[in-house]
mmCIF file of C-alpha atoms in Angstrom:
data_model
loop_
_atom_site.group_PDB
_atom_site.id
_atom_site.type_symbol
_atom_site.label_atom_id
_atom_site.label_comp_id
_atom_site.label_asym_id
_atom_site.label_seq_id
_atom_site.Cartn_x
_atom_site.Cartn_y
_atom_site.Cartn_z
ATOM 1 C CA UNK A 204 10.829 -13.950 -15.083
ATOM 2 C CA UNK A 205 14.641 -15.174 -14.329
ATOM 3 C CA UNK A 206 15.443 -18.504 -16.006
ATOM 4 C CA UNK A 207 18.020 -20.600 -13.955
ATOM 5 C CA UNK A 208 20.614 -22.777 -15.167
ATOM 6 C CA UNK A 209 20.714 -26.379 -14.589
ATOM 7 C CA UNK A 210 23.547 -25.891 -11.901
ATOM 8 C CA UNK A 211 21.402 -23.121 -10.344
ATOM 9 C CA UNK A 212 18.257 -25.222 -10.089
ATOM 10 C CA UNK A 213 20.226 -27.990 -8.355
ATOM 11 C CA UNK A 214 21.686 -25.444 -5.870
ATOM 12 C CA UNK A 215 17.988 -24.178 -5.350
ATOM 13 C CA UNK A 216 16.818 -27.727 -4.740
ATOM 14 C CA UNK A 217 19.610 -28.189 -1.867
ATOM 15 C CA UNK A 218 18.601 -24.901 -0.438
ATOM 16 C CA UNK A 219 15.064 -25.929 -0.179
ATOM 17 C CA UNK A 220 16.027 -29.181 1.293
ATOM 18 C CA UNK A 221 17.608 -27.162 4.186
ATOM 19 C CA UNK A 222 14.486 -25.465 4.712
ATOM 20 C CA UNK A 223 12.372 -28.649 4.497
ATOM 21 C CA UNK A 224 14.630 -30.231 7.171
ATOM 22 C CA UNK A 225 14.891 -26.923 9.018
ATOM 23 C CA UNK A 226 18.684 -27.248 8.787
ATOM 24 C CA UNK A 227 20.852 -24.313 9.895
ATOM 25 C CA UNK A 228 22.863 -22.334 7.574
ATOM 26 C CA UNK A 229 25.246 -24.055 5.170
ATOM 27 C CA UNK A 230 28.660 -23.040 4.117
ATOM 28 C CA UNK A 231 29.609 -22.510 0.380
ATOM 29 C CA UNK A 232 31.776 -25.647 0.120
ATOM 30 C CA UNK A 233 29.298 -27.797 1.727
ATOM 31 C CA UNK A 234 26.448 -26.621 -0.518
ATOM 32 C CA UNK A 235 28.592 -27.117 -3.706
ATOM 33 C CA UNK A 236 29.669 -30.457 -2.674
ATOM 34 C CA UNK A 237 25.883 -31.607 -2.385
ATOM 35 C CA UNK A 238 25.528 -31.246 -5.843
ATOM 36 C CA UNK A 239 26.284 -33.790 -8.616
ATOM 37 C CA UNK A 240 28.679 -32.832 -10.322
ATOM 38 C CA UNK A 241 30.159 -30.843 -7.671
ATOM 39 C CA UNK A 242 30.231 -27.146 -8.165
ATOM 40 C CA UNK A 243 33.409 -25.575 -6.951
ATOM 41 C CA UNK A 244 32.822 -23.118 -3.952
ATOM 42 C CA UNK A 245 34.091 -19.967 -5.540
ATOM 43 C CA UNK A 246 31.357 -20.542 -8.204
ATOM 44 C CA UNK A 247 28.680 -20.927 -5.422
ATOM 45 C CA UNK A 248 28.216 -17.304 -4.539
ATOM 46 C CA UNK A 249 27.405 -16.022 -7.935
ATOM 47 C CA UNK A 250 24.685 -18.735 -8.635
ATOM 48 C CA UNK A 251 22.931 -18.488 -5.487
ATOM 49 C CA UNK A 252 22.830 -14.658 -5.967
ATOM 50 C CA UNK A 253 20.683 -15.384 -9.202
ATOM 51 C CA UNK A 254 18.517 -17.638 -7.056
ATOM 52 C CA UNK A 255 17.916 -14.640 -4.746
ATOM 53 C CA UNK A 256 17.117 -12.563 -7.613
ATOM 54 C CA UNK A 257 14.479 -15.149 -8.629
ATOM 55 C CA UNK A 258 13.184 -15.193 -5.222
ATOM 56 C CA UNK A 259 12.545 -11.461 -5.458
ATOM 57 C CA UNK A 260 10.513 -11.939 -8.622
ATOM 58 C CA UNK A 261 8.342 -14.550 -6.795
ATOM 59 C CA UNK A 262 7.977 -12.327 -3.729
ATOM 60 C CA UNK A 263 10.075 -14.783 -1.518
ATOM 61 C CA UNK A 264 12.836 -14.045 1.075
ATOM 62 C CA UNK A 265 16.233 -14.136 -0.289
ATOM 63 C CA UNK A 266 17.285 -17.646 0.066
ATOM 64 C CA UNK A 267 20.851 -17.164 -0.423
ATOM 65 C CA UNK A 268 20.940 -15.824 3.233
ATOM 66 C CA UNK A 269 21.251 -19.352 4.225
ATOM 67 C CA UNK A 270 24.779 -19.706 2.733
ATOM 68 C CA UNK A 271 27.656 -18.468 4.999
ATOM 69 C CA UNK A 272 31.378 -18.348 4.679
ATOM 70 C CA UNK A 273 33.438 -20.928 6.516
ATOM 71 C CA UNK A 274 34.599 -20.049 9.990
ATOM 72 C CA UNK A 275 31.882 -17.135 10.070
ATOM 73 C CA UNK A 276 28.084 -17.089 11.201
ATOM 74 C CA UNK A 277 26.874 -14.585 8.438
ATOM 75 C CA UNK A 278 26.414 -14.607 4.832
ATOM 76 C CA UNK A 279 29.180 -13.348 2.439
ATOM 77 C CA UNK A 280 29.416 -9.682 1.529
ATOM 78 C CA UNK A 281 27.887 -10.366 -1.818
ATOM 79 C CA UNK A 282 24.523 -11.067 -0.111
ATOM 80 C CA UNK A 283 24.501 -7.786 1.561
ATOM 81 C CA UNK A 284 25.562 -6.118 -1.618
ATOM 82 C CA UNK A 285 22.732 -7.707 -3.563
ATOM 83 C CA UNK A 286 20.251 -6.905 -0.830
ATOM 84 C CA UNK A 287 20.666 -3.377 -0.543
ATOM 85 C CA UNK A 288 20.525 -3.266 -4.439
ATOM 86 C CA UNK A 289 16.857 -4.298 -4.179
ATOM 87 C CA UNK A 290 16.017 -2.720 -0.903
ATOM 88 C CA UNK A 291 18.123 0.616 -0.505
ATOM 89 C CA UNK A 292 16.389 1.401 2.674
ATOM 90 C CA UNK A 293 18.325 -1.575 4.272
ATOM 91 C CA UNK A 294 21.447 0.318 4.004
ATOM 92 C CA UNK A 295 20.724 2.080 7.417
ATOM 93 C CA UNK A 296 21.243 -1.748 8.982
ATOM 94 C CA UNK A 297 24.645 -3.673 9.162
ATOM 95 C CA UNK A 298 25.359 -6.633 6.962
ATOM 96 C CA UNK A 299 24.845 -8.844 10.233
ATOM 97 C CA UNK A 300 21.389 -7.307 10.906
ATOM 98 C CA UNK A 301 20.082 -7.837 7.315
ATOM 99 C CA UNK A 302 21.480 -11.310 7.370
ATOM 100 C CA UNK A 303 19.621 -12.064 10.924
ATOM 101 C CA UNK A 304 16.431 -10.532 9.698
ATOM 102 C CA UNK A 305 16.383 -12.391 6.311
ATOM 103 C CA UNK A 306 17.135 -15.619 8.066
ATOM 104 C CA UNK A 307 14.303 -15.123 10.393
ATOM 105 C CA UNK A 308 11.915 -14.636 7.186
ATOM 106 C CA UNK A 309 13.226 -17.729 5.689
ATOM 107 C CA UNK A 310 12.316 -19.645 8.918
ATOM 108 C CA UNK A 311 8.893 -18.280 9.114
ATOM 109 C CA UNK A 312 8.013 -18.221 5.512
ATOM 110 C CA UNK A 313 5.333 -20.875 4.505
ATOM 111 C CA UNK A 314 5.267 -20.534 0.773
ATOM 112 C CA UNK A 315 8.529 -22.017 -0.479
ATOM 113 C CA UNK A 316 6.523 -24.439 -2.694
ATOM 114 C CA UNK A 317 6.099 -21.697 -5.032
ATOM 115 C CA UNK A 318 10.079 -21.630 -5.951
ATOM 116 C CA UNK A 319 9.787 -25.481 -6.116
ATOM 117 C CA UNK A 320 6.835 -25.335 -8.336
ATOM 118 C CA UNK A 321 8.471 -22.744 -10.641
ATOM 119 C CA UNK A 322 11.553 -24.579 -11.016
ATOM 120 C CA UNK A 323 9.629 -28.026 -11.388
ATOM 121 C CA UNK A 324 11.552 -29.390 -8.255
ATOM 122 C CA UNK A 325 9.815 -32.427 -6.704
ATOM 123 C CA UNK A 326 10.107 -31.634 -2.968
ATOM 124 C CA UNK A 327 7.580 -32.231 -0.086
ATOM 125 C CA UNK A 328 7.128 -28.702 1.251
ATOM 126 C CA UNK A 329 4.126 -27.308 3.126
ATOM 127 C CA UNK A 330 1.364 -26.268 0.987
ATOM 128 C CA UNK A 331 -1.982 -24.398 1.913
ATOM 129 C CA UNK A 332 -4.519 -26.560 3.442
ATOM 130 C CA UNK A 333 -8.398 -26.284 3.397
ATOM 131 C CA UNK A 334 -8.327 -24.494 6.691
ATOM 132 C CA UNK A 335 -5.897 -21.995 5.377
ATOM 133 C CA UNK A 336 -8.297 -21.308 2.534
ATOM 134 C CA UNK A 337 -11.098 -20.913 4.780
ATOM 135 C CA UNK A 338 -9.179 -18.402 6.929
ATOM 136 C CA UNK A 339 -7.982 -16.340 3.833
ATOM 137 C CA UNK A 340 -10.605 -13.766 4.417
ATOM 138 C CA UNK A 341 -8.491 -12.727 7.452
ATOM 139 C CA UNK A 342 -5.450 -12.411 5.567
ATOM 140 C CA UNK A 343 -3.666 -9.113 5.615
ATOM 141 C CA UNK A 344 -0.824 -8.401 3.105
ATOM 142 C CA UNK A 345 1.357 -5.291 2.306
ATOM 143 C CA UNK A 346 1.696 -4.435 -1.283
ATOM 144 C CA UNK A 347 4.778 -2.273 -2.243
ATOM 145 C CA UNK A 348 4.116 0.252 -4.927
ATOM 146 C CA UNK A 349 6.885 1.356 -7.215
ATOM 147 C CA UNK A 350 7.608 5.109 -7.159
ATOM 148 C CA UNK A 351 8.946 4.864 -10.812
ATOM 149 C CA UNK A 352 5.333 4.288 -11.797
ATOM 150 C CA UNK A 353 4.173 7.678 -10.009
ATOM 151 C CA UNK A 354 7.153 10.055 -10.815
ATOM 152 C CA UNK A 355 7.271 13.054 -8.849
ATOM 153 C CA UNK A 356 3.916 12.199 -7.382
ATOM 154 C CA UNK A 357 3.319 13.240 -3.700
ATOM 155 C CA UNK A 358 1.352 10.831 -1.182
ATOM 156 C CA UNK A 359 -1.692 12.891 -1.511
ATOM 157 C CA UNK A 360 -1.443 13.017 -5.396
ATOM 158 C CA UNK A 361 -1.507 9.088 -5.422
ATOM 159 C CA UNK A 362 -4.203 8.889 -2.705
ATOM 160 C CA UNK A 363 -6.523 11.303 -4.489
ATOM 161 C CA UNK A 364 -5.692 11.032 -8.133
ATOM 162 C CA UNK A 365 -4.898 7.331 -8.338
ATOM 163 C CA UNK A 366 -6.838 5.386 -5.504
ATOM 164 C CA UNK A 367 -10.003 7.775 -5.351
ATOM 165 C CA UNK A 368 -9.506 8.645 -9.050
ATOM 166 C CA UNK A 369 -8.108 6.273 -11.619
ATOM 167 C CA UNK A 370 -8.229 2.863 -9.922
ATOM 168 C CA UNK A 371 -12.015 3.456 -9.019
ATOM 169 C CA UNK A 372 -13.281 5.443 -12.129
ATOM 170 C CA UNK A 373 -11.166 4.286 -14.962
ATOM 171 C CA UNK A 374 -9.762 1.069 -13.966
ATOM 172 C CA UNK A 375 -12.604 -0.479 -12.086
ATOM 173 C CA UNK A 376 -10.603 -1.774 -9.312
ATOM 174 C CA UNK A 377 -7.975 -3.441 -11.613
ATOM 175 C CA UNK A 378 -4.342 -3.050 -10.533
ATOM 176 C CA UNK A 379 -1.894 -4.724 -12.786
ATOM 177 C CA UNK A 380 1.372 -6.431 -11.485
ATOM 178 C CA UNK A 381 4.636 -6.840 -13.364
ATOM 179 C CA UNK A 382 5.869 -9.974 -11.613
ATOM 180 C CA UNK A 383 4.744 -12.879 -9.817
ATOM 181 C CA UNK A 384 2.083 -11.419 -7.715
ATOM 182 C CA UNK A 385 0.782 -12.406 -4.320
ATOM 183 C CA UNK A 386 -0.846 -15.761 -3.695
ATOM 184 C CA UNK A 387 -3.824 -15.230 -1.713
ATOM 185 C CA UNK A 388 -7.571 -15.505 -2.374
ATOM 186 C CA UNK A 389 -10.558 -13.244 -2.263
ATOM 187 C CA UNK A 390 -11.315 -11.338 0.913
ATOM 188 C CA UNK A 391 -7.822 -10.442 1.750
ATOM 189 C CA UNK A 392 -6.855 -7.031 3.179
ATOM 190 C CA UNK A 393 -4.229 -5.233 1.056
ATOM 191 C CA UNK A 394 -2.432 -2.430 2.750
ATOM 192 C CA UNK A 395 -0.534 -0.335 -0.148
ATOM 193 C CA UNK A 396 2.774 0.717 0.706
ATOM 194 C CA UNK A 397 4.433 3.866 -1.066
ATOM 195 C CA UNK A 398 7.417 5.867 -0.042
ATOM 196 C CA UNK A 399 7.835 3.671 3.119
ATOM 197 C CA UNK A 400 4.335 4.426 4.257
ATOM 198 C CA UNK A 401 0.976 2.629 4.225
ATOM 199 C CA UNK A 402 -1.314 5.192 2.297
ATOM 200 C CA UNK A 403 -4.285 3.280 1.292
ATOM 201 C CA UNK A 404 -6.360 -0.225 1.638
ATOM 202 C CA UNK A 405 -8.674 -2.289 -0.415
ATOM 203 C CA UNK A 406 -10.345 -5.629 -0.225
ATOM 204 C CA UNK A 407 -9.119 -8.095 -2.768
ATOM 205 C CA UNK A 408 -11.794 -9.725 -5.018
ATOM 206 C CA UNK A 409 -9.601 -11.907 -7.113
ATOM 207 C CA UNK A 410 -6.347 -12.372 -9.119
ATOM 208 C CA UNK A 411 -6.006 -13.030 -12.673
ATOM 209 C CA UNK A 412 -2.740 -14.335 -14.027
ATOM 210 C CA UNK A 413 -2.002 -14.019 -17.896
ATOM 211 C CA UNK A 414 -0.540 -16.704 -19.894
ATOM 212 C CA UNK A 415 1.291 -14.127 -21.989
ATOM 213 C CA UNK A 416 2.322 -10.786 -20.359
ATOM 214 C CA UNK A 417 0.029 -7.963 -21.726
ATOM 215 C CA UNK A 418 2.050 -4.969 -22.845
ATOM 216 C CA UNK A 419 5.037 -7.060 -22.615
ATOM 217 C CA UNK A 420 5.410 -6.566 -18.758
ATOM 218 C CA UNK A 421 2.109 -7.218 -16.866
ATOM 219 C CA UNK A 422 1.995 -10.767 -15.775
ATOM 220 C CA UNK A 423 -1.453 -10.479 -14.168
ATOM 221 C CA UNK A 424 -4.182 -8.114 -12.584
ATOM 222 C CA UNK A 425 -5.537 -7.755 -8.995
ATOM 223 C CA UNK A 426 -9.242 -6.904 -8.907
ATOM 224 C CA UNK A 427 -10.176 -4.867 -5.636
ATOM 225 C CA UNK A 428 -13.735 -3.959 -4.367
ATOM 226 C CA UNK A 429 -13.841 -0.552 -5.500
ATOM 227 C CA UNK A 430 -16.323 0.217 -2.484
ATOM 228 C CA UNK A 431 -13.589 -0.896 -0.250
ATOM 229 C CA UNK A 432 -10.866 1.537 -1.233
ATOM 230 C CA UNK A 433 -9.742 3.731 1.697
ATOM 231 C CA UNK A 434 -7.253 6.413 1.901
ATOM 232 C CA UNK A 435 -6.019 7.847 5.291
ATOM 233 C CA UNK A 436 -3.314 9.805 6.986
ATOM 234 C CA UNK A 437 -0.023 7.731 6.153
ATOM 235 C CA UNK A 438 0.716 4.750 8.576
ATOM 236 C CA UNK A 439 4.382 4.294 9.532
ATOM 237 C CA UNK A 440 6.521 1.402 10.080
ATOM 238 C CA UNK A 441 6.552 2.088 13.680
ATOM 239 C CA UNK A 442 2.824 2.012 14.006
ATOM 240 C CA UNK A 443 2.720 -1.423 12.169
ATOM 241 C CA UNK A 444 5.456 -2.836 14.214
ATOM 242 C CA UNK A 445 3.628 -1.940 17.628
ATOM 243 C CA UNK A 446 0.840 -4.238 16.356
ATOM 244 C CA UNK A 447 2.986 -6.906 14.597
ATOM 245 C CA UNK A 448 6.634 -6.907 15.877
ATOM 246 C CA UNK A 449 7.621 -9.223 12.873
ATOM 247 C CA UNK A 450 7.259 -6.281 10.520
ATOM 248 C CA UNK A 451 10.559 -4.708 11.046
ATOM 249 C CA UNK A 452 11.185 -3.008 7.526
ATOM 250 C CA UNK A 453 8.963 -1.770 4.779
ATOM 251 C CA UNK A 454 10.568 -3.470 1.591
ATOM 252 C CA UNK A 455 9.529 -4.435 -1.891
ATOM 253 C CA UNK A 456 8.570 -7.964 -0.525
ATOM 254 C CA UNK A 457 4.880 -8.628 -0.107
ATOM 255 C CA UNK A 458 4.830 -9.080 3.533
ATOM 256 C CA UNK A 459 2.269 -10.658 5.736
ATOM 257 C CA UNK A 460 0.714 -9.434 8.785
ATOM 258 C CA UNK A 461 -0.578 -12.015 11.160
ATOM 259 C CA UNK A 462 -4.311 -12.253 10.686
ATOM 260 C CA UNK A 463 -4.926 -12.226 14.517
ATOM 261 C CA UNK A 464 -4.100 -8.572 14.273
ATOM 262 C CA UNK A 465 -6.819 -7.690 11.763
ATOM 263 C CA UNK A 466 -9.043 -5.649 14.309
ATOM 264 C CA UNK A 467 -6.042 -3.641 15.367
ATOM 265 C CA UNK A 468 -5.176 -2.898 11.887
ATOM 266 C CA UNK A 469 -8.686 -1.979 11.036
ATOM 267 C CA UNK A 470 -9.006 0.364 14.215
ATOM 268 C CA UNK A 471 -5.648 1.816 13.269
ATOM 269 C CA UNK A 472 -6.975 2.824 9.712
ATOM 270 C CA UNK A 473 -10.106 3.925 10.946
ATOM 271 C CA UNK A 474 -8.232 6.288 13.465
ATOM 272 C CA UNK A 475 -6.283 7.716 10.518
ATOM 273 C CA UNK A 476 -9.153 8.316 8.211
ATOM 274 C CA UNK A 477 -10.791 11.396 7.368
ATOM 275 C CA UNK A 478 -13.917 10.372 5.205
ATOM 276 C CA UNK A 479 -14.003 11.850 1.549
ATOM 277 C CA UNK A 480 -17.520 11.319 -0.018
ATOM 278 C CA UNK A 481 -18.262 10.738 -3.606
ATOM 279 C CA UNK A 482 -20.262 14.176 -3.666
ATOM 280 C CA UNK A 483 -17.637 16.132 -1.986
ATOM 281 C CA UNK A 484 -16.321 17.787 -4.906
ATOM 282 C CA UNK A 485 -17.709 21.292 -5.808
ATOM 283 C CA UNK A 486 -20.986 20.967 -7.796
ATOM 284 C CA UNK A 487 -20.968 22.199 -11.281
ATOM 285 C CA UNK A 488 -23.605 24.709 -12.418
ATOM 286 C CA UNK A 489 -25.200 23.901 -15.677
ATOM 287 C CA UNK A 490 -22.524 21.442 -16.731
ATOM 288 C CA UNK A 491 -19.978 24.189 -16.652
ATOM 289 C CA UNK A 492 -17.051 24.818 -14.095
ATOM 290 C CA UNK A 493 -17.881 27.783 -12.089
ATOM 291 C CA UNK A 494 -15.611 31.166 -12.312
ATOM 292 C CA UNK A 495 -12.819 29.550 -14.115
ATOM 293 C CA UNK A 496 -11.351 26.100 -14.286
ATOM 294 C CA UNK A 497 -8.050 26.683 -12.918
ATOM 295 C CA UNK A 498 -9.080 28.427 -9.641
ATOM 296 C CA UNK A 499 -11.959 25.824 -9.039
ATOM 297 C CA UNK A 500 -9.394 22.948 -9.674
ATOM 298 C CA UNK A 501 -7.113 24.815 -6.812
ATOM 299 C CA UNK A 502 -10.151 24.945 -4.457
ATOM 300 C CA UNK A 503 -11.010 21.318 -5.101
ATOM 301 C CA UNK A 504 -7.475 20.424 -4.016
ATOM 302 C CA UNK A 505 -7.511 22.398 -0.795
ATOM 303 C CA UNK A 506 -10.872 20.953 0.130
ATOM 304 C CA UNK A 507 -9.626 17.497 -0.465
ATOM 305 C CA UNK A 508 -6.080 17.996 1.230
ATOM 306 C CA UNK A 509 -5.888 15.551 4.218
ATOM 307 C CA UNK A 510 -3.490 17.642 5.989
ATOM 308 C CA UNK A 511 -5.493 20.697 5.614
ATOM 309 C CA UNK A 512 -8.925 18.765 6.326
ATOM 310 C CA UNK A 513 -7.313 17.281 9.595
ATOM 311 C CA UNK A 514 -6.193 20.384 10.972
ATOM 312 C CA UNK A 515 -9.556 22.151 10.143
ATOM 313 C CA UNK A 516 -11.548 19.387 11.746
ATOM 314 C CA UNK A 517 -9.368 18.953 14.768
ATOM 315 C CA UNK A 518 -10.253 22.869 15.437
ATOM 316 C CA UNK A 519 -13.909 22.936 14.431
ATOM 317 C CA UNK A 520 -15.055 19.357 15.042
ATOM 318 C CA UNK A 521 -17.216 17.063 12.906
ATOM 319 C CA UNK A 522 -20.424 19.147 13.151
ATOM 320 C CA UNK A 523 -21.760 21.166 10.314
ATOM 321 C CA UNK A 524 -20.933 25.102 10.944
ATOM 322 C CA UNK A 525 -23.966 26.044 8.832
ATOM 323 C CA UNK A 526 -26.968 23.969 9.914
ATOM 324 C CA UNK A 527 -25.421 21.976 12.895
ATOM 325 C CA UNK A 528 -26.094 18.723 11.406
ATOM 326 C CA UNK A 529 -23.966 15.900 13.243
ATOM 327 C CA UNK A 530 -23.792 12.477 11.445
ATOM 328 C CA UNK A 531 -22.941 10.523 14.707
ATOM 329 C CA UNK A 532 -25.909 12.045 16.421
ATOM 330 C CA UNK A 533 -28.445 11.362 13.636
ATOM 331 C CA UNK A 534 -27.106 7.998 12.304
ATOM 332 C CA UNK A 535 -25.123 6.692 15.112
ATOM 333 C CA UNK A 536 -21.438 6.494 16.318
ATOM 334 C CA UNK A 537 -20.294 4.301 13.442
ATOM 335 C CA UNK A 538 -21.208 7.395 11.050
ATOM 336 C CA UNK A 539 -18.822 9.625 13.365
ATOM 337 C CA UNK A 540 -16.193 11.676 11.374
ATOM 338 C CA UNK A 541 -18.352 11.936 8.163
ATOM 339 C CA UNK A 542 -18.255 15.512 7.184
ATOM 340 C CA UNK A 543 -17.325 17.661 4.167
ATOM 341 C CA UNK A 544 -14.716 20.647 4.201
ATOM 342 C CA UNK A 545 -15.472 23.936 2.451
ATOM 343 C CA UNK A 546 -13.124 26.372 1.145
ATOM 344 C CA UNK A 547 -14.462 29.858 2.279
ATOM 345 C CA UNK A 548 -11.772 32.073 0.477
ATOM 346 C CA UNK A 549 -13.162 33.765 -2.690
ATOM 347 C CA UNK A 550 -11.848 32.400 -5.970
ATOM 348 C CA UNK A 551 -10.805 35.743 -7.079
ATOM 349 C CA UNK A 552 -8.297 36.068 -4.077
ATOM 350 C CA UNK A 553 -6.721 32.728 -4.926
ATOM 351 C CA UNK A 554 -3.175 33.191 -6.745
ATOM 352 C CA UNK A 555 -0.423 30.587 -7.440
ATOM 353 C CA UNK A 556 1.411 31.712 -4.434
ATOM 354 C CA UNK A 557 -1.541 31.190 -2.134
ATOM 355 C CA UNK A 558 -0.982 28.956 0.731
ATOM 356 C CA UNK A 559 -4.143 27.455 2.365
ATOM 357 C CA UNK A 560 -4.890 28.359 6.348
ATOM 358 C CA UNK A 561 -6.986 25.356 7.514
ATOM 359 C CA UNK A 562 -8.427 27.279 10.318
ATOM 360 C CA UNK A 563 -8.979 30.598 8.672
ATOM 361 C CA UNK A 564 -9.978 29.239 5.131
ATOM 362 C CA UNK A 565 -11.589 26.088 5.755
ATOM 363 C CA UNK A 566 -14.867 25.064 7.623
ATOM 364 C CA UNK A 567 -16.687 21.723 8.100
ATOM 365 C CA UNK A 568 -20.025 21.434 6.655
ATOM 366 C CA UNK A 569 -22.536 18.871 5.847
ATOM 367 C CA UNK A 570 -23.077 17.653 2.101
ATOM 368 C CA UNK A 571 -26.371 19.523 1.693
ATOM 369 C CA UNK A 572 -24.868 22.791 2.760
ATOM 370 C CA UNK A 573 -21.622 22.158 0.747
ATOM 371 C CA UNK A 574 -23.914 21.785 -2.169
ATOM 372 C CA UNK A 575 -25.667 25.051 -1.387
ATOM 373 C CA UNK A 576 -22.384 26.870 -0.853
ATOM 374 C CA UNK A 577 -20.981 25.662 -4.240
ATOM 375 C CA UNK A 578 -24.267 26.719 -6.139
ATOM 376 C CA UNK A 579 -24.637 30.041 -8.052
ATOM 377 C CA UNK A 580 -28.045 31.191 -7.387
ATOM 378 C CA UNK A 581 -29.285 34.289 -9.103
ATOM 379 C CA UNK A 582 -25.883 35.247 -10.424
ATOM 380 C CA UNK A 583 -24.060 34.838 -6.892
ATOM 381 C CA UNK A 584 -22.869 32.502 -4.315
ATOM 382 C CA UNK A 585 -23.842 32.468 -0.701
ATOM 383 C CA UNK A 586 -21.361 32.448 2.055
ATOM 384 C CA UNK A 587 -21.770 30.561 5.356
ATOM 385 C CA UNK A 588 -23.204 33.538 7.452
ATOM 386 C CA UNK A 589 -25.800 34.063 4.668
ATOM 387 C CA UNK A 590 -26.951 30.458 4.465
ATOM 388 C CA UNK A 591 -27.029 30.508 8.242
ATOM 389 C CA UNK A 592 -29.640 33.295 7.890
ATOM 390 C CA UNK A 593 -31.431 31.618 5.388
ATOM 391 C CA UNK A 594 -31.910 28.678 7.743
ATOM 392 C CA UNK A 595 -32.869 30.794 10.610
ATOM 393 C CA UNK A 596 -35.538 32.863 8.380
ATOM 394 C CA UNK A 597 -36.908 29.405 7.147
ATOM 395 C CA UNK A 598 -37.468 28.257 10.576
ATOM 396 C CA UNK A 599 -39.133 31.408 11.635
ATOM 397 C CA UNK A 600 -41.297 31.394 8.779
ATOM 398 C CA UNK A 601 -42.185 27.875 9.471
#
């Protein structure tokens, strides 16, 4: 964590005072003159830049956006340069647009006490009340993920291998963070942002902060309910913005979505979700992977691919093509959409250059039929038509 000098702490205190008093922007010279001893206005930009770097580490807006050049109503060029260094996607915006957006975030932000507490500044800033704590279960936060932690991973890799794999099975829902972390209590809905898209969600159980960084870089850990982890078709900024128009850019800051939109966010996630059940992976026979590990892993990937699953289900629907089982009809509409997807192409025909055809190669099947399709009986596998015949034959005998 960045350590500020005495002069920088004094400047940060004056900037926090402007926040507390809801003052408009302040000029470089005016800010320098408020400090004792006075700081020359040419020394102010460099120092407030360091303050903004600390703000980034604490998950706060860039406070230096409040400081403008005399005779102008926009922050200096140094602010824009620093901002796009941390948020490269902001390069598509003009310096004035970035400045206005950050000033808006500063006005609406309610956790400036974090900076004051970190710097041990005694200032009367708003803090969470008991009511906020009671409502925290309705809190919605966007948690950016670093692509550096998942080099060359696709979105589907992160969804399948990390969220549905490592996070649940190896880490027991523990997600380590390298900086300050979010300040929210249990029950918060966390939206995971990766590659400028929302790709997963989970419910936060707790946050543990370490006195000494683990492995020299992890300052704490989020603990998520593994039963609440969901992955889905990626959600775009435009889709989030249509629900909460205060979210205008995906950045590396941990943004809040107004809790009044919880139902809309939940409905959006539901509309994007194609459920994958724990038993959906092809069964093993006598503890051994069937017909060769490499080809079997390829089939697993096709059956779990969201794009392929979506195309298959849009074409065939959610009813099992083998036995006709319909989850929604049997268990109720809240179970609509639960279905497995089976890859029908023989393993012997799959090569490295193979590309799945969702309509030709995939079919929706219920868990029981999926298990039967992947079971080797008397030295052979049964295909869909053969299983259908067995069901019909069994009914006729009955």
